[in-house]
């Protein structure tokens, strides 16, 4: 597996803090699969994971993680990294 990507951006939205690891332009398709959400729930209640299928191949990887806003930005960064590592390891 490749090294864990760095966080590209963190944006606070209505209900979530959106932690982006990869540019959405890298992907043909982006989805929020149930299996990834279940994996994320072990780390952060209510978290959602967006996965993307890369344009150049059939690899599906984490594009971004959405953490409930009340966690705060610092905790959201930490939890998003934990979720990414759990899914991609």
CSV table of C-alpha atoms in Angstrom, one decimal:
chain,number,residue,atom,x,y,z
A,1,UNK,CA,0.0,0.0,0.0
A,2,UNK,CA,1.2,3.5,-0.6
A,3,UNK,CA,2.0,6.0,2.0
A,4,UNK,CA,-0.8,7.8,3.7
A,5,UNK,CA,-1.6,11.0,1.8
A,6,UNK,CA,-1.3,14.4,3.5
A,7,UNK,CA,-4.4,16.4,4.2
A,8,UNK,CA,-5.0,18.8,1.3
A,9,UNK,CA,-7.7,20.9,2.8
A,10,UNK,CA,-10.1,21.2,5.7
A,11,UNK,CA,-13.4,23.0,5.3
A,12,UNK,CA,-16.2,23.4,7.8
A,13,UNK,CA,-19.6,23.0,6.2
A,14,UNK,CA,-23.2,22.9,7.6
A,15,UNK,CA,-23.0,19.7,9.6
A,16,UNK,CA,-19.5,18.3,8.8
A,17,UNK,CA,-15.9,19.2,8.7
A,18,UNK,CA,-14.7,18.0,5.3
A,19,UNK,CA,-11.2,16.7,5.4
A,20,UNK,CA,-9.9,16.2,1.8
A,21,UNK,CA,-6.9,13.9,1.1
A,22,UNK,CA,-7.0,13.7,-2.7
A,23,UNK,CA,-8.2,16.1,-5.4
A,24,UNK,CA,-11.6,15.1,-6.7
A,25,UNK,CA,-10.3,15.8,-10.2
A,26,UNK,CA,-8.2,12.6,-10.0
A,27,UNK,CA,-11.3,10.4,-10.1
A,28,UNK,CA,-13.9,9.2,-12.6
A,29,UNK,CA,-16.4,8.4,-9.9
A,30,UNK,CA,-16.8,9.4,-6.2
A,31,UNK,CA,-19.1,7.5,-3.9
A,32,UNK,CA,-20.0,7.3,-0.2
A,33,UNK,CA,-20.2,3.5,0.3
A,34,UNK,CA,-22.0,1.9,3.2
A,35,UNK,CA,-19.0,-0.4,4.0
A,36,UNK,CA,-16.7,2.6,4.4
A,37,UNK,CA,-19.2,4.4,6.6
A,38,UNK,CA,-19.3,1.4,8.9
A,39,UNK,CA,-15.6,1.3,9.2
A,40,UNK,CA,-15.5,5.0,10.0
A,41,UNK,CA,-18.1,4.7,12.7
A,42,UNK,CA,-15.6,2.8,14.9
A,43,UNK,CA,-13.4,5.9,14.9
A,44,UNK,CA,-16.0,8.8,14.8
A,45,UNK,CA,-19.7,8.5,15.3
A,46,UNK,CA,-21.6,9.9,12.3
A,47,UNK,CA,-18.5,10.1,10.0
A,48,UNK,CA,-18.8,9.6,6.3
A,49,UNK,CA,-16.2,8.5,3.8
A,50,UNK,CA,-16.0,9.4,0.1
A,51,UNK,CA,-14.1,7.0,-2.0
A,52,UNK,CA,-13.1,7.6,-5.6
A,53,UNK,CA,-12.2,5.4,-8.6
A,54,UNK,CA,-9.0,6.8,-10.2
A,55,UNK,CA,-9.1,7.8,-13.8
A,56,UNK,CA,-6.0,5.9,-14.9
A,57,UNK,CA,-6.9,2.5,-13.3
A,58,UNK,CA,-9.6,0.6,-11.3
A,59,UNK,CA,-8.2,1.5,-7.8
A,60,UNK,CA,-10.7,2.8,-5.3
A,61,UNK,CA,-9.2,5.0,-2.6
A,62,UNK,CA,-10.4,7.4,0.1
A,63,UNK,CA,-10.9,10.9,-1.4
A,64,UNK,CA,-12.2,12.6,1.7
A,65,UNK,CA,-13.7,12.1,5.1
A,66,UNK,CA,-16.5,14.0,6.7
A,67,UNK,CA,-16.5,14.3,10.5
A,68,UNK,CA,-19.4,15.8,12.5
A,69,UNK,CA,-18.8,19.5,13.0
A,70,UNK,CA,-19.0,19.4,16.8
A,71,UNK,CA,-15.7,17.4,16.9
A,72,UNK,CA,-13.8,20.6,16.1
A,73,UNK,CA,-11.1,20.9,13.4
A,74,UNK,CA,-8.2,19.5,15.3
A,75,UNK,CA,-10.0,16.3,16.3
A,76,UNK,CA,-11.5,16.0,12.9
A,77,UNK,CA,-8.1,16.0,11.3
A,78,UNK,CA,-6.9,13.3,13.7
A,79,UNK,CA,-10.0,11.1,13.2
A,80,UNK,CA,-10.0,11.5,9.5
A,81,UNK,CA,-6.4,10.3,9.4
A,82,UNK,CA,-7.3,7.3,11.6
A,83,UNK,CA,-10.2,6.4,9.3
A,84,UNK,CA,-8.1,6.7,6.2
A,85,UNK,CA,-5.4,4.4,7.7
A,86,UNK,CA,-7.9,1.9,8.8
A,87,UNK,CA,-9.5,1.6,5.4
A,88,UNK,CA,-6.4,1.8,3.2
A,89,UNK,CA,-4.2,-0.5,5.3
